[in-house]
Coordinates of C-alpha atoms and ligand atoms in Angstrom, one line a residue:
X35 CA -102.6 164.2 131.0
X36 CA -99.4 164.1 128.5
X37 CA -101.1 163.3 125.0
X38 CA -99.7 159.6 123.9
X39 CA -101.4 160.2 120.1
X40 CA -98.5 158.0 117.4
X41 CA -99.7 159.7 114.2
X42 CA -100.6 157.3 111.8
X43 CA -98.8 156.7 108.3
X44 CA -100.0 159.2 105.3
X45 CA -102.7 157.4 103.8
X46 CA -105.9 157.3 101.1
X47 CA -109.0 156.7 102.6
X48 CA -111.9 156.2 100.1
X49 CA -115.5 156.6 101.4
X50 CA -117.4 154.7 99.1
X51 CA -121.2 156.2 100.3
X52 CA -119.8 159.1 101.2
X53 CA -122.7 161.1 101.3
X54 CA -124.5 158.5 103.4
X55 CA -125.6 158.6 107.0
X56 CA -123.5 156.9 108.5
X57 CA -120.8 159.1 106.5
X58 CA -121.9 162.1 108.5
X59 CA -122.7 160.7 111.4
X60 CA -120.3 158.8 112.2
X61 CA -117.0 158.6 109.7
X62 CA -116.2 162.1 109.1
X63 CA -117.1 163.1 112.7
X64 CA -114.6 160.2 114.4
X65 CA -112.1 161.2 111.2
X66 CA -112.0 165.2 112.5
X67 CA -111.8 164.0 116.1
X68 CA -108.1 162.0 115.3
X69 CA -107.3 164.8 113.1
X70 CA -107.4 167.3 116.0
X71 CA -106.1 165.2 118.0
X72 CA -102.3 165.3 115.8
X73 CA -103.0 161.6 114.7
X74 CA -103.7 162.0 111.1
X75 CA -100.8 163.2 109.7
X76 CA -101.0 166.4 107.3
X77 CA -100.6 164.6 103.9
X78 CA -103.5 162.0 105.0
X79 CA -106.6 162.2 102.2
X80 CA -109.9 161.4 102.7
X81 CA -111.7 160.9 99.2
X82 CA -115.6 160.3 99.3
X83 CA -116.8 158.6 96.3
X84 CA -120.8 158.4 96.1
X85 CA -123.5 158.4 93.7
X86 CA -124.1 161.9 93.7
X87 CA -122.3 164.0 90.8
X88 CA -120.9 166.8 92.7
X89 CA -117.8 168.9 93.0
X90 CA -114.5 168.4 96.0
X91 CA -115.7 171.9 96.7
X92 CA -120.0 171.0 97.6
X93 CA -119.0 167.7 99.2
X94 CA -116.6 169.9 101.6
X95 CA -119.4 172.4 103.0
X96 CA -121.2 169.4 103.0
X97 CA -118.9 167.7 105.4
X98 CA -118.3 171.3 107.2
X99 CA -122.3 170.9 107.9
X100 CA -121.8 167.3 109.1
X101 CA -119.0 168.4 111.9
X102 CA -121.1 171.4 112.9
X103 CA -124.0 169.0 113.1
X104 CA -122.2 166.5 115.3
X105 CA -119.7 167.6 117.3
X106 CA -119.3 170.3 120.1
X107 CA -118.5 173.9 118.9
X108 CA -115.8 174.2 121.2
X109 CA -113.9 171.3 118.9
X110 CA -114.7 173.4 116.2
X111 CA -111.3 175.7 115.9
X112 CA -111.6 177.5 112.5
X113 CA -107.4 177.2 111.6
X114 CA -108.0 173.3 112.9
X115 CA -111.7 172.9 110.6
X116 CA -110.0 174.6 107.9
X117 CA -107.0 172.4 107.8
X118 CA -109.1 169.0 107.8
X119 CA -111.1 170.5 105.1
X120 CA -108.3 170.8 102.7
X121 CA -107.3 167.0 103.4
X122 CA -110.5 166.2 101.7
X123 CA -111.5 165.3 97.9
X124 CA -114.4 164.3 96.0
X125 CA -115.5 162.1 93.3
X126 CA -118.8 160.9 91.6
X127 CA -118.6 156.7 91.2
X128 CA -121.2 154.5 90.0
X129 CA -120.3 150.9 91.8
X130 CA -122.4 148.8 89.5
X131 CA -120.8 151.0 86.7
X132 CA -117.6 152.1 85.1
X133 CA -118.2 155.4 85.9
X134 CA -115.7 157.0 87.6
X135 CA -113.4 154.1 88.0
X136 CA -110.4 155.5 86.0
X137 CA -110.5 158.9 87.6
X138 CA -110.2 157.2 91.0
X139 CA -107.1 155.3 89.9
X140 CA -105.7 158.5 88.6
X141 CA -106.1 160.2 92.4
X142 CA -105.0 157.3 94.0
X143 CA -100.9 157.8 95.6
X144 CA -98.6 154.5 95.2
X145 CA -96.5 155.8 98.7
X146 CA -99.6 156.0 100.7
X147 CA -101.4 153.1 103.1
X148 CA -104.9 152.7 100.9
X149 CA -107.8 152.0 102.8
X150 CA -111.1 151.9 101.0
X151 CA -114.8 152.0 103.4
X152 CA -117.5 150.4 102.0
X153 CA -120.2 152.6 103.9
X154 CA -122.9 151.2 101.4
X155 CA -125.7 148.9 101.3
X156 CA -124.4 145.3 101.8
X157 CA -125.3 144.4 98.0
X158 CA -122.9 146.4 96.8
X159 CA -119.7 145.2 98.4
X160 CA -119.3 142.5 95.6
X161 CA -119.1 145.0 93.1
X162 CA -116.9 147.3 94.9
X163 CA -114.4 144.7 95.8
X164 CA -114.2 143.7 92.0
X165 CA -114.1 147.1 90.6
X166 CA -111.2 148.0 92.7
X167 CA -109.3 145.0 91.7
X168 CA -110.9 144.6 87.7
X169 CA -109.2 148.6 87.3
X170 CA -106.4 147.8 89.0
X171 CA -106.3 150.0 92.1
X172 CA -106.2 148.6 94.9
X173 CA -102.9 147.5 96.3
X174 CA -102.1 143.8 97.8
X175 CA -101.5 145.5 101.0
X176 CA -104.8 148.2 101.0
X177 CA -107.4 147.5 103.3
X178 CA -111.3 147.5 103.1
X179 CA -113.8 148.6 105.7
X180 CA -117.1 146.5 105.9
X181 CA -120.0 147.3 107.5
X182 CA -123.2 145.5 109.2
X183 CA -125.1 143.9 108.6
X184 CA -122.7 141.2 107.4
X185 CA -124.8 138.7 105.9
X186 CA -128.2 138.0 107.0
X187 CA -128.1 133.8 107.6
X188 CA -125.0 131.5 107.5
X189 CA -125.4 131.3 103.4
X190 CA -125.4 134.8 102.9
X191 CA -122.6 135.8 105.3
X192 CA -120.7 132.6 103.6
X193 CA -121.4 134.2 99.9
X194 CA -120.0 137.6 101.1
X195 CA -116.7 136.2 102.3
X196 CA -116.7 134.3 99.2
X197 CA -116.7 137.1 96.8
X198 CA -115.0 139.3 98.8
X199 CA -112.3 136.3 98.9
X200 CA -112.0 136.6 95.3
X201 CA -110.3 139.5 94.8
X202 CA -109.1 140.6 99.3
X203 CA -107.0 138.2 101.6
X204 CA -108.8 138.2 105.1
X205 CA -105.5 140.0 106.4
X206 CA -107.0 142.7 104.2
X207 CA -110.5 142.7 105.5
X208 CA -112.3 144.3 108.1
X209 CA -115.4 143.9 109.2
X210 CA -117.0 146.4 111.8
X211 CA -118.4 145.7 114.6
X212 CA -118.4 149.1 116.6
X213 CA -119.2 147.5 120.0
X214 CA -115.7 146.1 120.0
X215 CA -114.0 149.4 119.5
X216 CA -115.2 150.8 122.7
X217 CA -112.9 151.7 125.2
X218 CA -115.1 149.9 128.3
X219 CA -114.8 147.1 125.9
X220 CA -110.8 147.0 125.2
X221 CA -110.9 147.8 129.2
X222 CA -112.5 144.7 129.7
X223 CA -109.8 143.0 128.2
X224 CA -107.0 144.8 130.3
X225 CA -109.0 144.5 133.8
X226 CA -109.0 140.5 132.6
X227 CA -105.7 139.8 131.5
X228 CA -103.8 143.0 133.2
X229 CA -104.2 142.0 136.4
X230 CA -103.9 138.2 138.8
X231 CA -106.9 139.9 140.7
X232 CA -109.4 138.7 138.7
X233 CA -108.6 135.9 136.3
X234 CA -108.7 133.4 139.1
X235 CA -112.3 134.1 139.7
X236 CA -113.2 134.1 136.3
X237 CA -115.0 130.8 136.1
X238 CA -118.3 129.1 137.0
X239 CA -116.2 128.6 140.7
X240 CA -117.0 131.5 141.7
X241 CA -119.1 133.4 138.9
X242 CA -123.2 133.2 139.6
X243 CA -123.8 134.5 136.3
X244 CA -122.9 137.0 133.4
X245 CA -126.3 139.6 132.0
X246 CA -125.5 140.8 129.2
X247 CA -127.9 143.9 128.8
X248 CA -128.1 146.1 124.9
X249 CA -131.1 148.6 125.7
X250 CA -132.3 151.4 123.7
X251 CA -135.1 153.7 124.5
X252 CA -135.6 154.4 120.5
X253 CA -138.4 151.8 118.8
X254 CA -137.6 151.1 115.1
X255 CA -138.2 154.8 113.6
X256 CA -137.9 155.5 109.9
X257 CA -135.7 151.9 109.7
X258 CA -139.1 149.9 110.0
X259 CA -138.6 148.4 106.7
X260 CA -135.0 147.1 107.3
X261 CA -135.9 146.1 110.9
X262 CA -138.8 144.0 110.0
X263 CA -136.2 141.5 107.3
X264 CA -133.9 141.2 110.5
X265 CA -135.3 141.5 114.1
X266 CA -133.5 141.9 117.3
X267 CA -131.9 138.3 116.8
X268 CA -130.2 139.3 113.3
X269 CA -129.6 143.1 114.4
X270 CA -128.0 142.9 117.5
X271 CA -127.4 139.3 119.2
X272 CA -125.7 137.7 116.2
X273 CA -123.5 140.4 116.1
X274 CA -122.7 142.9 118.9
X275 CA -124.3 140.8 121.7
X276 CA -122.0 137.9 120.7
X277 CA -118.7 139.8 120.7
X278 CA -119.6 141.0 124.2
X279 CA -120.2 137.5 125.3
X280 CA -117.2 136.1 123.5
X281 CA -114.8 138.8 125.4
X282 CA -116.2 138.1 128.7
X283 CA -115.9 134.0 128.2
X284 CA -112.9 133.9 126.0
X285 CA -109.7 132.3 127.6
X286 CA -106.5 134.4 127.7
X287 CA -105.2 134.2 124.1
X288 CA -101.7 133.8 124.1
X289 CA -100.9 137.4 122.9
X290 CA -102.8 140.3 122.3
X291 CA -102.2 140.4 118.6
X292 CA -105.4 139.9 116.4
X293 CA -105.5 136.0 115.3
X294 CA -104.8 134.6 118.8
X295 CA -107.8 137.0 119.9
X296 CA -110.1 136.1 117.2
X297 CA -109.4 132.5 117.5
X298 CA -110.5 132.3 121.4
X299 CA -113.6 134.4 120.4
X300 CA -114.4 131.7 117.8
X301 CA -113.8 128.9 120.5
X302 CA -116.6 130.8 122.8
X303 CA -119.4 130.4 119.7
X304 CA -118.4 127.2 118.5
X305 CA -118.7 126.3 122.6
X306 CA -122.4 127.6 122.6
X307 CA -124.8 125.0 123.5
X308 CA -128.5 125.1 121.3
X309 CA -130.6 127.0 123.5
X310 CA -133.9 125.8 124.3
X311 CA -137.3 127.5 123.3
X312 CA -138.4 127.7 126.6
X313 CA -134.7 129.8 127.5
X314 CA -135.8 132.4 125.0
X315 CA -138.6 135.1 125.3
X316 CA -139.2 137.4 121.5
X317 CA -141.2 140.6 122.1
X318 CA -142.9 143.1 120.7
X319 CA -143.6 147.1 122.1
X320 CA -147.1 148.1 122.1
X321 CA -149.0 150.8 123.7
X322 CA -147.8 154.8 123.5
X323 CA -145.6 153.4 120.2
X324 CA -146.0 150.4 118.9
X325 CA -144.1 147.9 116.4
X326 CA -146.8 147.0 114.6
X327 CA -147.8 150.8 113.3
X328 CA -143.9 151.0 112.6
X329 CA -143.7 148.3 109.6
X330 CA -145.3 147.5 106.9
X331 CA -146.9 144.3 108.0
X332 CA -149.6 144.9 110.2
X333 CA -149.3 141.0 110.8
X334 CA -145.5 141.0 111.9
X335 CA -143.7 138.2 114.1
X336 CA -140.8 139.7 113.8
X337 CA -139.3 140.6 117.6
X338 CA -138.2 143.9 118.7
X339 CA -136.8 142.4 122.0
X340 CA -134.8 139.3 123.1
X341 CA -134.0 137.6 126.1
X342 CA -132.1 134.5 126.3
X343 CA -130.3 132.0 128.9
X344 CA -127.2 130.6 127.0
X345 CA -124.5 127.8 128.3
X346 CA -121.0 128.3 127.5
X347 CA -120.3 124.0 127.3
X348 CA -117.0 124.0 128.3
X349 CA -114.9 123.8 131.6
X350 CA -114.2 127.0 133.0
X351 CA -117.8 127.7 132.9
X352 CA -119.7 125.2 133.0
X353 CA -122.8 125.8 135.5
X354 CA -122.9 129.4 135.3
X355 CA -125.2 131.0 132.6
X356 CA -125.2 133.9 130.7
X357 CA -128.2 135.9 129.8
X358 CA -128.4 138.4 127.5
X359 CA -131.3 140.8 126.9
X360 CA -131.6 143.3 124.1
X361 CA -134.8 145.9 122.9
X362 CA -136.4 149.1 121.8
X363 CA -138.7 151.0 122.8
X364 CA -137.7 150.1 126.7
X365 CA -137.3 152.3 129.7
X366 CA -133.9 153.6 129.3
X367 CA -131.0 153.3 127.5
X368 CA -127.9 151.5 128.3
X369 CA -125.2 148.9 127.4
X370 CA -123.3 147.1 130.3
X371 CA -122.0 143.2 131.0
X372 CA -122.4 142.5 134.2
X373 CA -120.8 139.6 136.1
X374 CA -122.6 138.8 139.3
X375 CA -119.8 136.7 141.7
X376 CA -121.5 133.8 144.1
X377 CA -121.8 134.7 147.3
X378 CA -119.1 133.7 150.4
X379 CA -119.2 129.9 150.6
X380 CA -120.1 130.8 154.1
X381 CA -121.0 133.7 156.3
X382 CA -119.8 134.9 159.4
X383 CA -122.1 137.5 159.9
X384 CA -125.8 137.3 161.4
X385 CA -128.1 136.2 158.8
X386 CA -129.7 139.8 158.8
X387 CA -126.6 141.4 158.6
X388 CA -127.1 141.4 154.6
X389 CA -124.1 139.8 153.1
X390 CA -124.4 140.5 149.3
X391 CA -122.0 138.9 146.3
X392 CA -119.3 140.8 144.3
X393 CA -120.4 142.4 141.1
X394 CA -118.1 143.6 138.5
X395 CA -120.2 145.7 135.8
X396 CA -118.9 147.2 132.7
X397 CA -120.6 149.9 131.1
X398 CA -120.6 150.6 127.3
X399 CA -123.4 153.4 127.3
X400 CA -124.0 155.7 128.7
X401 CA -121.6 157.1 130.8
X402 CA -119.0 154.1 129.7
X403 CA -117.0 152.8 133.1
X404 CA -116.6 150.2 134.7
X405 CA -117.5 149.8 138.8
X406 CA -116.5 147.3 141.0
X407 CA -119.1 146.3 144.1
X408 CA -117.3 145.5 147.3
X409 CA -118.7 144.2 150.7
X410 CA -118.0 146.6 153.6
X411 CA -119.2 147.5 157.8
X412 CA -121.8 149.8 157.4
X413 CA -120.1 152.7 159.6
X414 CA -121.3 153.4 162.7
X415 CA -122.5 151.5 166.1
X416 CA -125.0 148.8 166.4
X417 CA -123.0 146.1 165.1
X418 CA -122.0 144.2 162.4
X419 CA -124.4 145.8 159.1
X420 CA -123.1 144.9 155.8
X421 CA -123.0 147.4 152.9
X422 CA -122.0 147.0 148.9
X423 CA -120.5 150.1 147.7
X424 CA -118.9 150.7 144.4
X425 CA -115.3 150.6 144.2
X426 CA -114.8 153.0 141.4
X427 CA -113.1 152.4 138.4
X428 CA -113.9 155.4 135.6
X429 CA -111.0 155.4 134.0
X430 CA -111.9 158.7 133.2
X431 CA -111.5 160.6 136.6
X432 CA -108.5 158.5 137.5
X433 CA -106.4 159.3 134.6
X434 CA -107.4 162.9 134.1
X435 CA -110.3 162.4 131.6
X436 CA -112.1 164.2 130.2
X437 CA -115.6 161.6 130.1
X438 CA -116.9 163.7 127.5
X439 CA -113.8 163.3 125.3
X440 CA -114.0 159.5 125.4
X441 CA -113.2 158.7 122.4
X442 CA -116.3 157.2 119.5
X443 CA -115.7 153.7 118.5
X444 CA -115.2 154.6 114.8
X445 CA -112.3 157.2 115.4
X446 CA -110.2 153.8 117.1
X447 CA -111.2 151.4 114.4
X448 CA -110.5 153.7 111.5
X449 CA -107.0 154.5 113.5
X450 CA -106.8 150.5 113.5
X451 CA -107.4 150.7 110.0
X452 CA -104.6 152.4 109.3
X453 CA -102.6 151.3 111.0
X454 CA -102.9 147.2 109.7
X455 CA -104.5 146.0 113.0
X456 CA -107.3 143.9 112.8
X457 CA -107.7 143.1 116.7
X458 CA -110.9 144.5 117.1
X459 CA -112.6 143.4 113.6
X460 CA -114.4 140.3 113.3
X461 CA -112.7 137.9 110.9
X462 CA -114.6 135.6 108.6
X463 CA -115.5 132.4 110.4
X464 CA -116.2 134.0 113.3
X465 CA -119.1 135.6 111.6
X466 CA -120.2 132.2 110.1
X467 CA -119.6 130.7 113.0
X468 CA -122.2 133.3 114.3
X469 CA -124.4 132.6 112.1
X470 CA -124.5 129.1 112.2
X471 CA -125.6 129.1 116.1
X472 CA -128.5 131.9 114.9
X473 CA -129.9 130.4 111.9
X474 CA -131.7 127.4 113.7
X475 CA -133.1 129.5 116.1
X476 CA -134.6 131.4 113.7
X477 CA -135.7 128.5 111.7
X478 CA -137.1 127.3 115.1
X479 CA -139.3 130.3 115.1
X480 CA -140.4 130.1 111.3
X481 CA -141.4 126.5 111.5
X482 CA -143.6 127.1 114.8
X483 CA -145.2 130.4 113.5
X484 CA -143.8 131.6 116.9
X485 CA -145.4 135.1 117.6
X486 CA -143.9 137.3 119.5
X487 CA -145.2 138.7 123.2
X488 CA -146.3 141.9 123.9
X489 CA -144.1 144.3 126.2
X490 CA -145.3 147.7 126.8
X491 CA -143.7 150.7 125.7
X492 CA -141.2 152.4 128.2
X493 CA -140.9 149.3 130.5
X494 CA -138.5 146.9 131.5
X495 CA -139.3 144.0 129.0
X496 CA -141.8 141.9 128.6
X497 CA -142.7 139.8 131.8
X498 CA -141.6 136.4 130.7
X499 CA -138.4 137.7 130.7
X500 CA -138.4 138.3 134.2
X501 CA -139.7 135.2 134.4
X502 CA -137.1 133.4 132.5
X503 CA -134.5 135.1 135.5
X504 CA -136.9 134.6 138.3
X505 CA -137.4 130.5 138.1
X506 CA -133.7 130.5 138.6
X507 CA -133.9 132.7 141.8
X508 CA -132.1 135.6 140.0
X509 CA -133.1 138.9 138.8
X510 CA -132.0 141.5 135.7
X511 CA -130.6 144.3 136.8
X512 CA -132.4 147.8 136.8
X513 CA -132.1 149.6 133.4
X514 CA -131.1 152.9 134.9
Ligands
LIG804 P1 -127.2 155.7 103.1 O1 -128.4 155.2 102.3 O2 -127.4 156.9 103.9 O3 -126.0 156.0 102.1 C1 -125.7 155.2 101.0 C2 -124.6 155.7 100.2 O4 -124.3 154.8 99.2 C3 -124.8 157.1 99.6 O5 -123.6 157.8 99.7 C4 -125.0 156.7 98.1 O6 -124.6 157.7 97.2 C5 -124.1 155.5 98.0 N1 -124.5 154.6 96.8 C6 -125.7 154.0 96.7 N2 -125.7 153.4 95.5 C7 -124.5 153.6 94.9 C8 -123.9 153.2 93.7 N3 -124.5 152.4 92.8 N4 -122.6 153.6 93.4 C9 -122.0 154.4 94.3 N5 -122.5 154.8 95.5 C10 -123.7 154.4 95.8 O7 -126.7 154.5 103.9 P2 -125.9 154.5 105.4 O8 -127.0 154.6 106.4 O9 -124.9 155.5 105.3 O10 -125.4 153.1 105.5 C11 -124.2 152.6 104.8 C12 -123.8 151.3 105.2 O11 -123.5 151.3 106.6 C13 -124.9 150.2 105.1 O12 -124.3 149.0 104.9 C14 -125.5 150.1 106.5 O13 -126.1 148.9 106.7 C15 -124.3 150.4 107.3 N6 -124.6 150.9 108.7 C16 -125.2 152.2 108.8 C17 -125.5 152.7 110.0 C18 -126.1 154.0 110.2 O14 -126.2 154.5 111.4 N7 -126.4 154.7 109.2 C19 -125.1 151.9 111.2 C20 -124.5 150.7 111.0 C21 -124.3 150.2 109.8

């Protein structure tokens, strides 16, 4: 396939928690990946700025050991390795200090884009976003990088983009959410608003219901502490579970240019109705692991898994529900909206024949693609036998990709970054917005001392969440 890769403008990128996890995991990885790719031009920087005092030269290797770590050797060219390595540049920064502060001025270009990632803990954004501005270096037109969790209740979240306010426009900030900047997820916007074939059905005419499915096979691990202050509510629904469901029930915005996007996302929250207890089932995994040996409170209601029936209370979909289901710990791991389709008003066929309803899934992870299932004739004699089969739409083998090569989340939004586009970032009162449909739902919880169910380890869920699909005559779909 002919490479379509618009280098970016030169630019400073500052990597405040440089020598963080999600630095080498994720960053520097997705940073490499565009730079092999021809889209970071030659005369791009990449500055990490941490705690640690340290030379340019032992952050490097350190970074070399990060690449080797987490991508395939055979991206690995030495000339290629060698020539991102020199693009990179060190300095020690205290960012509840002054340490540091001038020397980062001084390295700082005026011809450049700036963009500055705050990969840190969350209590330090405030004092990053001043220090930039109190020493005078970042630009009216740089750009900073924020990352989850973005508050932890609508008064935090609200405090955050206060004192970020103080010294960024929001045209300047961007908050991460990397769910949006998959490519099943960006696809799910093309499918929708690329093509007349679907849009008409795209309403509660003619749509059963939407699942919304976040599953990991991982329990809490060494995050136990962090896990148990948040939950599966704070961790995942409020954020990435949201987004998903705001995409797949947002109207057609009237461009695809990042306000009109952002404001039909926040038109989808604000729609939410309050969900009622009995349309929510919290879980905990016990048996071969189990939550309760994993934090520090042996007494813990905090939930580990979620399941929840939500109404969208407007017109295009009212009737049809949406439930979304997220956990550890469960059988297998996977990330996928599915939107089940009502059946034919009326059948033609025999009753046994097995006429079945459209689906239209869209996976995130694993294997992201999206599949299409379509009502055909069995082939063969003896009659008219139904069949759904999937109508295949992996972008990947149609266009020549590689599906190993699809690109991570990060290396897009960084790109986006760069490149002044804040499509796929969550803007400010989207996130309160968020937060204000989580935080008495939560409260709910605290003020009935409601404790969490048991599911066990490597299943499904917990069985009141089939349940909570069952008394409406439906069923979740298997986690493959
Ligand atoms: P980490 O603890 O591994 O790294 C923290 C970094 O912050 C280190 O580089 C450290 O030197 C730096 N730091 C700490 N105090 C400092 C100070 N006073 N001055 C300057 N630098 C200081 O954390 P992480 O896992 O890389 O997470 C960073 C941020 O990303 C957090 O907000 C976290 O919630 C978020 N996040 C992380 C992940 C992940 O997978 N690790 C995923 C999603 C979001």
């Amino acid at each position: 396939m002919v490479s379509r890769v618009i280098p970016v403008d030169p630019f400073d990128l500052v990597i405040f928690g440089g020598t963080g996890d999600l630095a080498r995991r994720k960053i520097l990885p997705a940073l490499f990946r565009r730079f092999s790719d021809g889209q970071m031009p030659e005369d791009a920087r990449i500055i990490g700025a941490a705690r640690t005092k340290q030379t340019a030269a032992a952050w490097t290797k350190w970074v070399h050991e990060a690449l080797k770590e987490f991508l395939p050797k055979e991206e690995l060219g030495k000339t290629l390795v060698k020539a991102f390595l020199e693009r990179l540049d060190y300095l020690a920064i205290d960012a509840v200090g002054e340490a540091g502060w001038p020397e980062l001025k001084a390295k700082m270009r005026d011809d450049v884009t700036q963009a500055f990632y705050f990969s840190v803990a969350p209590s330090l954004f405030g004092a990053l976003a001043e220090r930039l501005h109190s020493n005078g270096i970042a630009r009216a037109d740089a750009r900073i990088v924020v990352e989850k969790p973005f508050g932890r209740d609508l008064a935090s979240a609200q405090a955050l983009n206060a004192t970020l306010a103080e010294h960024f426009a929001e045209t300047q900030i961007y908050r991460i959410d990397h769910y949006l900047g998959k490519e099943t997820v960006q696809n799910l916007m093309a499918i929708r608003f690329g093509n007349v074939l679907f849009e008409p059905l795209w309403n509660a005419q003619y749509v059963d219901h939407v699942q919304i499915t976040v599953a990991e096979e991982v329990g809490v691990g060494g995050r136990g502490a962090y896990y148990d202050k948040s939950g599966a509510m704070r961790d995942m629904v409020q954020n990435h579970l949201m987004q998903l469901l705001c995409l797949t029930a947002m109207e057609p915005p009237n461009r695809f240019e990042p306000n009109a996007v952002r404001d039909e996302k926040l038109k989808v929250i604000r729609a939410l109705d309050p969900v009622a207890s009995t349309d929510i089932v919290r879980g905990q995994y016990v048996g071969k692991s189990s939550y309760l040996d994993d934090v520090e409170d042996p007494a813990s209601r905090t939930e580990s898994y979620i399941a929840m029936k939500l109404h969208v209370a407007n017109w295009r979909w009212n009737g049809t529900p949406f439930y979304l289901r997220t956990g550890k710990c469960l059988k297998a791991r996977g990330s996928e909206i599915v939107v089940h389709f009502k059946e034919t008003p009326h059948s033609i066929f025999e009753e046994d024949a097995g006429n079945k309803a459209n689906v239209l899934s869209i996976r995130l992870q694993p294997n992201e693609g999206i599949d299409l299932r379509v009502t055909i004739k069995e082939p063969g004699p003896g009659g008219m036998r139904l069949v759904d089969v999937p109508l295949d739409m992996s972008f990947a083998d149609a266009l020549g990709h590689d599906a190993s090569h699809v690109p991570d989340a990060y290396e897009r939004l960084i790109m986006d970054v760069i490149r002044g586009d804040q499509t796929l970032f969550m803007r400010g009162d989207e996130v309160e917005a968020a937060w204000a449909w989580t935080d008495p739902i939560i409260e709910g919880w605290k003020a009935r001392n409601d404790k969490p169910v048991d599911y066990e380890t490597g299943s499904t869920g917990p069985e009141e969440a089939l349940m909570l699909m069952h008394r409406d005559g439906r069923r979740w779909r298997d986690l493959a």
